Coordinates of N, CA, C and O in Angstrom, one line a residue:
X531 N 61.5 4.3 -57.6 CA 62.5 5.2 -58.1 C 62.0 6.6 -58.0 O 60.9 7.1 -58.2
X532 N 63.2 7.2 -57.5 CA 63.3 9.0 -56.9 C 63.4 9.6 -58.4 O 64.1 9.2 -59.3
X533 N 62.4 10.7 -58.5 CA 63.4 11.7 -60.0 C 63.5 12.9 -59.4 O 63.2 13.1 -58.2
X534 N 63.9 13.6 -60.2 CA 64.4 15.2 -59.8 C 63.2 15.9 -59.3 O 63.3 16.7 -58.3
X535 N 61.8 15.8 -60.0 CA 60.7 16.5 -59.4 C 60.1 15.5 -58.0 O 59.0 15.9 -57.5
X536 N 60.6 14.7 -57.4 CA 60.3 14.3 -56.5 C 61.6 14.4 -55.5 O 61.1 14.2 -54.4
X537 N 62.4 14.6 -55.3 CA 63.8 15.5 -54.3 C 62.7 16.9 -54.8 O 61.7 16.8 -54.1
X538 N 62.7 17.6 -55.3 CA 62.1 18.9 -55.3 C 61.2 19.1 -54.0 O 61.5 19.8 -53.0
X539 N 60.0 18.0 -54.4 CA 59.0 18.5 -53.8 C 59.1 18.1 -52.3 O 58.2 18.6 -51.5
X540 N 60.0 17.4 -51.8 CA 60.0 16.7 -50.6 C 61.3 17.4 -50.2 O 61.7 16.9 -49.1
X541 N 62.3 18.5 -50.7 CA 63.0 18.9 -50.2 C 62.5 20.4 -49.7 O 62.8 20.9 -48.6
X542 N 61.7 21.1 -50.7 CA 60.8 22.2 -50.4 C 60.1 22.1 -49.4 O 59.8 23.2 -48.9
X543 N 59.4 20.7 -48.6 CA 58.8 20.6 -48.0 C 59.2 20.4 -46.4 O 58.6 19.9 -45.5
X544 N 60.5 21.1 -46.5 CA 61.0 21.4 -45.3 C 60.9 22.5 -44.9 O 60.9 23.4 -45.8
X545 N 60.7 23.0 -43.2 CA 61.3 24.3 -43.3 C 62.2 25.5 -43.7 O 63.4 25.3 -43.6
X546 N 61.8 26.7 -44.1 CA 62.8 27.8 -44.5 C 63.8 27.3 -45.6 O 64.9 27.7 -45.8
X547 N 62.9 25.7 -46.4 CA 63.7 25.5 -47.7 C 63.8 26.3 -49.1 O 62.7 26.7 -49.5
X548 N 64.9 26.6 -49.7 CA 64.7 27.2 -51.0 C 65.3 26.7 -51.6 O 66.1 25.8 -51.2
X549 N 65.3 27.1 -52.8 CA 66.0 26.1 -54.0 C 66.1 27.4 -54.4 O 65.5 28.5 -54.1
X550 N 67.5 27.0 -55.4 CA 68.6 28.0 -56.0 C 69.5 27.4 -56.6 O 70.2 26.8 -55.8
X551 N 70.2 27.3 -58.1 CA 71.2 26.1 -58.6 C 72.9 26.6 -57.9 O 73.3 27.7 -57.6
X552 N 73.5 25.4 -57.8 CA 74.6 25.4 -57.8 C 75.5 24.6 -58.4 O 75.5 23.4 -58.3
X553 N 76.7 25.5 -59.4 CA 76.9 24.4 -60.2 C 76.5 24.2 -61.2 O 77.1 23.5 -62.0
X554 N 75.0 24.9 -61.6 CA 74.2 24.8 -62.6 C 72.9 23.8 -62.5 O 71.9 23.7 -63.3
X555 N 73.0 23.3 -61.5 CA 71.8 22.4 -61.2 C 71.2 22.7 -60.3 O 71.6 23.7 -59.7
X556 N 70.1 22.0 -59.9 CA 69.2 22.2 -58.7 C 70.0 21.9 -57.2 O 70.8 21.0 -57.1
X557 N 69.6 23.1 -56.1 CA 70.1 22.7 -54.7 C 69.6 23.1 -54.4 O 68.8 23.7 -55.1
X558 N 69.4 23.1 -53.2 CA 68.5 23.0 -51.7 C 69.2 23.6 -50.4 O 70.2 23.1 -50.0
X559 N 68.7 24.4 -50.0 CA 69.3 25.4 -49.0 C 68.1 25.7 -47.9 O 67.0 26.1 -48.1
X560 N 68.8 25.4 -46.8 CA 67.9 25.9 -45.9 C 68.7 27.0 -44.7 O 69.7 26.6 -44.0
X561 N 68.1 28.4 -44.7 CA 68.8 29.7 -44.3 C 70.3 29.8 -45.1 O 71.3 30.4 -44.5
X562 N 70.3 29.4 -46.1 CA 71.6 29.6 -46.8 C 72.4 28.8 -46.9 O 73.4 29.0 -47.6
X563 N 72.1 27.7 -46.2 CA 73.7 26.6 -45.9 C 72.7 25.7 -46.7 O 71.5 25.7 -46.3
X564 N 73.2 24.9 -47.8 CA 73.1 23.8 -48.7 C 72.7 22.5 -48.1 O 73.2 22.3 -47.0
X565 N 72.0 21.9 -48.5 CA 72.1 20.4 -48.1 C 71.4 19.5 -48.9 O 70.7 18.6 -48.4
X566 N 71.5 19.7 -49.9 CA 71.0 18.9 -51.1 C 71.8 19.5 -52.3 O 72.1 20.7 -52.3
X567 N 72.1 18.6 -53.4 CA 72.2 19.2 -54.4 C 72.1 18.0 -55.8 O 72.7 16.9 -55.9
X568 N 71.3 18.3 -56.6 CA 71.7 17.2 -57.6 C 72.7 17.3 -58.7 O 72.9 18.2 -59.5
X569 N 73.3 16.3 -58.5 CA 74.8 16.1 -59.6 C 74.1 16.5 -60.8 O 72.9 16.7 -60.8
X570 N 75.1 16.6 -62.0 CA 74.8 17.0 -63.5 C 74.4 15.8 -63.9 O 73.5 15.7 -64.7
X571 N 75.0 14.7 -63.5 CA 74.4 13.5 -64.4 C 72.8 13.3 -64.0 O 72.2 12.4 -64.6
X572 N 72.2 14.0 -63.2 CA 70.5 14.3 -63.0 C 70.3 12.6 -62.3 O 69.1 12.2 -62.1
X573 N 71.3 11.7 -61.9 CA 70.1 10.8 -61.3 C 70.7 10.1 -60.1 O 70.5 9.0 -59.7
X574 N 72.2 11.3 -59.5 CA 72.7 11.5 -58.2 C 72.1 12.7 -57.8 O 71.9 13.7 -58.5
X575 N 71.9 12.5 -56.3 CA 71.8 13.4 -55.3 C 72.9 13.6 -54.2 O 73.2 12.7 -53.4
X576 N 73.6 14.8 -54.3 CA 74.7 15.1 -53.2 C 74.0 15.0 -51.7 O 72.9 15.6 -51.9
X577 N 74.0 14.9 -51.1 CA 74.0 15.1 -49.5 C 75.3 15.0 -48.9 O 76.3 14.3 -49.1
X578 N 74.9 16.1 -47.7 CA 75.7 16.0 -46.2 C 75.8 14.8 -45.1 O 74.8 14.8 -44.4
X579 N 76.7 13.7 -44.6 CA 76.3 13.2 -43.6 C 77.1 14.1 -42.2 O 77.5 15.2 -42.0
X580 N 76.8 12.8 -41.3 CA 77.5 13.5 -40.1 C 78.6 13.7 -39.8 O 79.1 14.7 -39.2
X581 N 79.7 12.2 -40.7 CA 81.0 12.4 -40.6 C 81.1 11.4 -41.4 O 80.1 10.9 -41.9
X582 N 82.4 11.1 -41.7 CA 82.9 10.4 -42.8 C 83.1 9.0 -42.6 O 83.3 8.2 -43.5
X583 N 82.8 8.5 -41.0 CA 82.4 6.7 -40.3 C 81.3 6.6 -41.3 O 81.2 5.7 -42.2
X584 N 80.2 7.8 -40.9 CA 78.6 7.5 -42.0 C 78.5 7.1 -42.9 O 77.8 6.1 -43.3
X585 N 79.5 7.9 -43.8 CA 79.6 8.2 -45.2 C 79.8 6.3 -45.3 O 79.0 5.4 -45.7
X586 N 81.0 6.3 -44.8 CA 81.9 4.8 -45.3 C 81.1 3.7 -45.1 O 80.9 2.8 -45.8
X587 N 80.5 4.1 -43.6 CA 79.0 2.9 -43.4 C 78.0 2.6 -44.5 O 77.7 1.5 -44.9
X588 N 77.3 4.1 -45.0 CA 76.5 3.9 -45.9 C 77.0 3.0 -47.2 O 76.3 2.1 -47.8
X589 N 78.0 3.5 -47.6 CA 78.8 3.0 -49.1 C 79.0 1.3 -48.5 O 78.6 0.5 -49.4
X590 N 79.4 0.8 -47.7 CA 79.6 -0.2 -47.2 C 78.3 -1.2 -47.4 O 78.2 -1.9 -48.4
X591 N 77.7 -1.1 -46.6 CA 76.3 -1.5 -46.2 C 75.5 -1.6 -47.6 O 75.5 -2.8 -47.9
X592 N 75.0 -0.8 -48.4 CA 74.3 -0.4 -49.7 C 74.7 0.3 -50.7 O 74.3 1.5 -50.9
X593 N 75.6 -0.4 -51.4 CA 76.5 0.6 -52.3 C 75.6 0.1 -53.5 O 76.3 0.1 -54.6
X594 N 74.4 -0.2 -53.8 CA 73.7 0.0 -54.7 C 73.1 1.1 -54.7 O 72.8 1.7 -55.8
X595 N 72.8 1.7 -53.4 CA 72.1 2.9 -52.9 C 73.5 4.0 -53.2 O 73.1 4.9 -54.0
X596 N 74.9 4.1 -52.8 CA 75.0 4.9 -52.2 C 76.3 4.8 -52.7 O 76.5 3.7 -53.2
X597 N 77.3 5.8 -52.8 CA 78.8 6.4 -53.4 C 79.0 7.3 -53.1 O 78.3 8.0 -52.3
X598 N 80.4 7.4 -53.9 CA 81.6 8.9 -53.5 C 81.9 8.6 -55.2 O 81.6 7.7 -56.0
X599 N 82.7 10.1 -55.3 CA 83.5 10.0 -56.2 C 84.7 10.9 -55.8 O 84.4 11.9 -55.2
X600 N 85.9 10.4 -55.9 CA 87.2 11.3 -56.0 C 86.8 12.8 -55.4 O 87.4 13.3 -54.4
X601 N 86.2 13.2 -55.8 CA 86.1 14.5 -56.0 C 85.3 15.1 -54.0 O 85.3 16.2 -53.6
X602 N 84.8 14.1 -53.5 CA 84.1 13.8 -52.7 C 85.1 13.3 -51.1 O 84.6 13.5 -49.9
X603 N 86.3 12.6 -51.3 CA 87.6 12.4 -50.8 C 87.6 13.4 -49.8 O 87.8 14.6 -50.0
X604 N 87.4 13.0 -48.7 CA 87.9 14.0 -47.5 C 86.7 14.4 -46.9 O 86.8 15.2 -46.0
X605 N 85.6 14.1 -47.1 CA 84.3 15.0 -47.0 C 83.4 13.9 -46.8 O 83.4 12.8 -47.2
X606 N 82.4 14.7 -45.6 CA 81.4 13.6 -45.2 C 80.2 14.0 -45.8 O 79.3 14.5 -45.0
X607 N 79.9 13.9 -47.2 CA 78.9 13.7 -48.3 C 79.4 12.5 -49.1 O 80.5 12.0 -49.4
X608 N 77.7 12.1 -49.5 CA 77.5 11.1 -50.0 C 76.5 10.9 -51.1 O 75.3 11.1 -50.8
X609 N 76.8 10.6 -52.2 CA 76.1 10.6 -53.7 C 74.9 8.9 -53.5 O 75.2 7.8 -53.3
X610 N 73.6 9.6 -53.6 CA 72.5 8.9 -53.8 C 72.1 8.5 -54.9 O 72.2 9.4 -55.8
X611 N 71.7 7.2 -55.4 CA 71.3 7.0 -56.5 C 69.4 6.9 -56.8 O 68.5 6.1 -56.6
X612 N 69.4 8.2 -57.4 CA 68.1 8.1 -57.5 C 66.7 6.7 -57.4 O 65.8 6.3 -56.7
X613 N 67.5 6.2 -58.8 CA 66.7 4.5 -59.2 C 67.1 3.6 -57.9 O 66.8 2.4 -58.0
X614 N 67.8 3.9 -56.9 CA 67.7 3.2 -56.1 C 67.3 2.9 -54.4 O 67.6 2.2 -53.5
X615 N 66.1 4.3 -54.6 CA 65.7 4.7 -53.2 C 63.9 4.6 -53.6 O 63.5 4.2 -54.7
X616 N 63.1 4.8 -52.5 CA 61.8 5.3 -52.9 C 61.7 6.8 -52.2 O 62.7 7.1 -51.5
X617 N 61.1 7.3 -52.3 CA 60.1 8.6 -51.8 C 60.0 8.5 -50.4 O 60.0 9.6 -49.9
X618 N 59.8 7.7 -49.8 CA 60.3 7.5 -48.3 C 61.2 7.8 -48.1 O 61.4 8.9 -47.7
X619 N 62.3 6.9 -48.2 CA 63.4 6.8 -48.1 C 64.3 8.2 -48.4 O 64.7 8.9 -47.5
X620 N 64.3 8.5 -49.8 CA 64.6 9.9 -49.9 C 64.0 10.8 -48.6 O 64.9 11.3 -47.9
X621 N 62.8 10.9 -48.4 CA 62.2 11.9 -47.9 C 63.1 11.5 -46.2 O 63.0 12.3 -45.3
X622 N 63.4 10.9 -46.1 CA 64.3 10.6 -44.8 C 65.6 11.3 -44.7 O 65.9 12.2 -44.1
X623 N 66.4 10.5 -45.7 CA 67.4 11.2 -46.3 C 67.9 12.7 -46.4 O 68.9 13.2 -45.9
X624 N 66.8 13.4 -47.3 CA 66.5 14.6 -46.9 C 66.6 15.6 -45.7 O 67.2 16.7 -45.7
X625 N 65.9 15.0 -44.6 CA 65.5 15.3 -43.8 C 66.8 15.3 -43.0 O 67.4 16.3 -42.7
X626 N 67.3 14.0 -42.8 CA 68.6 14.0 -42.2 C 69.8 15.0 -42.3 O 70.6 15.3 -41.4
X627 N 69.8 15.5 -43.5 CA 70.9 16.3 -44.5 C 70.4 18.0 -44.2 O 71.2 18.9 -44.2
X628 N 69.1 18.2 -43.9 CA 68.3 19.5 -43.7 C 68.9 19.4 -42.1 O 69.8 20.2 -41.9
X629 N 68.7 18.6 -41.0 CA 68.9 18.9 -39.7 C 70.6 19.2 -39.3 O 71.0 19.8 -38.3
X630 N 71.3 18.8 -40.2 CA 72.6 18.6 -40.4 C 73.1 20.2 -40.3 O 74.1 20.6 -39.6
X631 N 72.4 20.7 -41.0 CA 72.5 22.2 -41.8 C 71.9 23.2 -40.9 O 72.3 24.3 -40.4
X632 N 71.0 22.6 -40.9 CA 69.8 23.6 -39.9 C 70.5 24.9 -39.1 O 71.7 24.8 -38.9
X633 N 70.0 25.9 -38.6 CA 70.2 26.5 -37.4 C 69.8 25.5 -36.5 O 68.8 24.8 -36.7
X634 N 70.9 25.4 -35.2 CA 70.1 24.6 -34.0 C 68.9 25.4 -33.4 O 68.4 24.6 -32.6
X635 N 68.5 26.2 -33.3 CA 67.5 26.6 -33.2 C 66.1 25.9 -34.1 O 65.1 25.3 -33.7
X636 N 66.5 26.3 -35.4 CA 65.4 26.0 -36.3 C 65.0 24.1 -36.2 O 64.1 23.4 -36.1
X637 N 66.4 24.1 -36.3 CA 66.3 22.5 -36.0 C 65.4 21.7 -34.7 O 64.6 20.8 -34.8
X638 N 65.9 22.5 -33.4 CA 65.2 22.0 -32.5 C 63.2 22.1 -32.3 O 62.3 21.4 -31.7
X639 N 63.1 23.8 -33.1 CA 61.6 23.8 -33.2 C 60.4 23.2 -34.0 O 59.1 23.2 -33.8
X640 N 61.7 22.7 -35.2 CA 61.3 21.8 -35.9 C 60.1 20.4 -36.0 O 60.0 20.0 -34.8
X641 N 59.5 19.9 -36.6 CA 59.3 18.8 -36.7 C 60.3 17.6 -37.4 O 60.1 16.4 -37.3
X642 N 60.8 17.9 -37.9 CA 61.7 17.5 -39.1 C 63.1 16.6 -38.3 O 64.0 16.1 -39.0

């Protein structure tokens, strides 16, 4: 199980990452465009996917892992459940959601 200080430290540990709340909570930006954020209930993680096939795949596939809410309708982001990922996994996750966002530049010089 993921907590908030572990998305922190594995989201920081990307390139040109910063953290800054949105919403009132913790998010994650890299060069300004978002790609993380943790919900108020503190034990979802917002992320970006690629498109809304992803989104529906993921929720499909591992919906112990993985949701929407209403609010989320129309949009290819997808609510993570903390207690239900490890630190790998996240740190994948992450990663995916940062390249998403990225400048293609930064992205391509990346390791990430």
């Amino acid at each position: 199980m993921v907590t908030e200080e572990d998305v922190r430290r594995l989201a920081l540990a990307l390139p040109e990452t910063a953290e800054k709340p949105m919403y009132g909570t913790p998010a994650f930006y890299v060069r300004g465009r978002w790609f993380a954020r943790v919900r108020e209930e503190g034990d979802l993680l917002v992320l970006p996917v690629a498109s809304q096939e992803d989104k529906d795949g993921l929720i499909a596939a591992e919906p112990a892992k993985f949701r929407t809410m209403p609010h989320y309708d129309g949009h290819a982001i997808v609510l993570v459940r903390f207690g239900a990922v490890d630190a790998e996994e996240m740190g994948e996750l992450l990663a995916d959601a940062w390249r998403l966002r990225a400048p293609k530049r930064l992205a391509a010089e990346s390791d990430v």
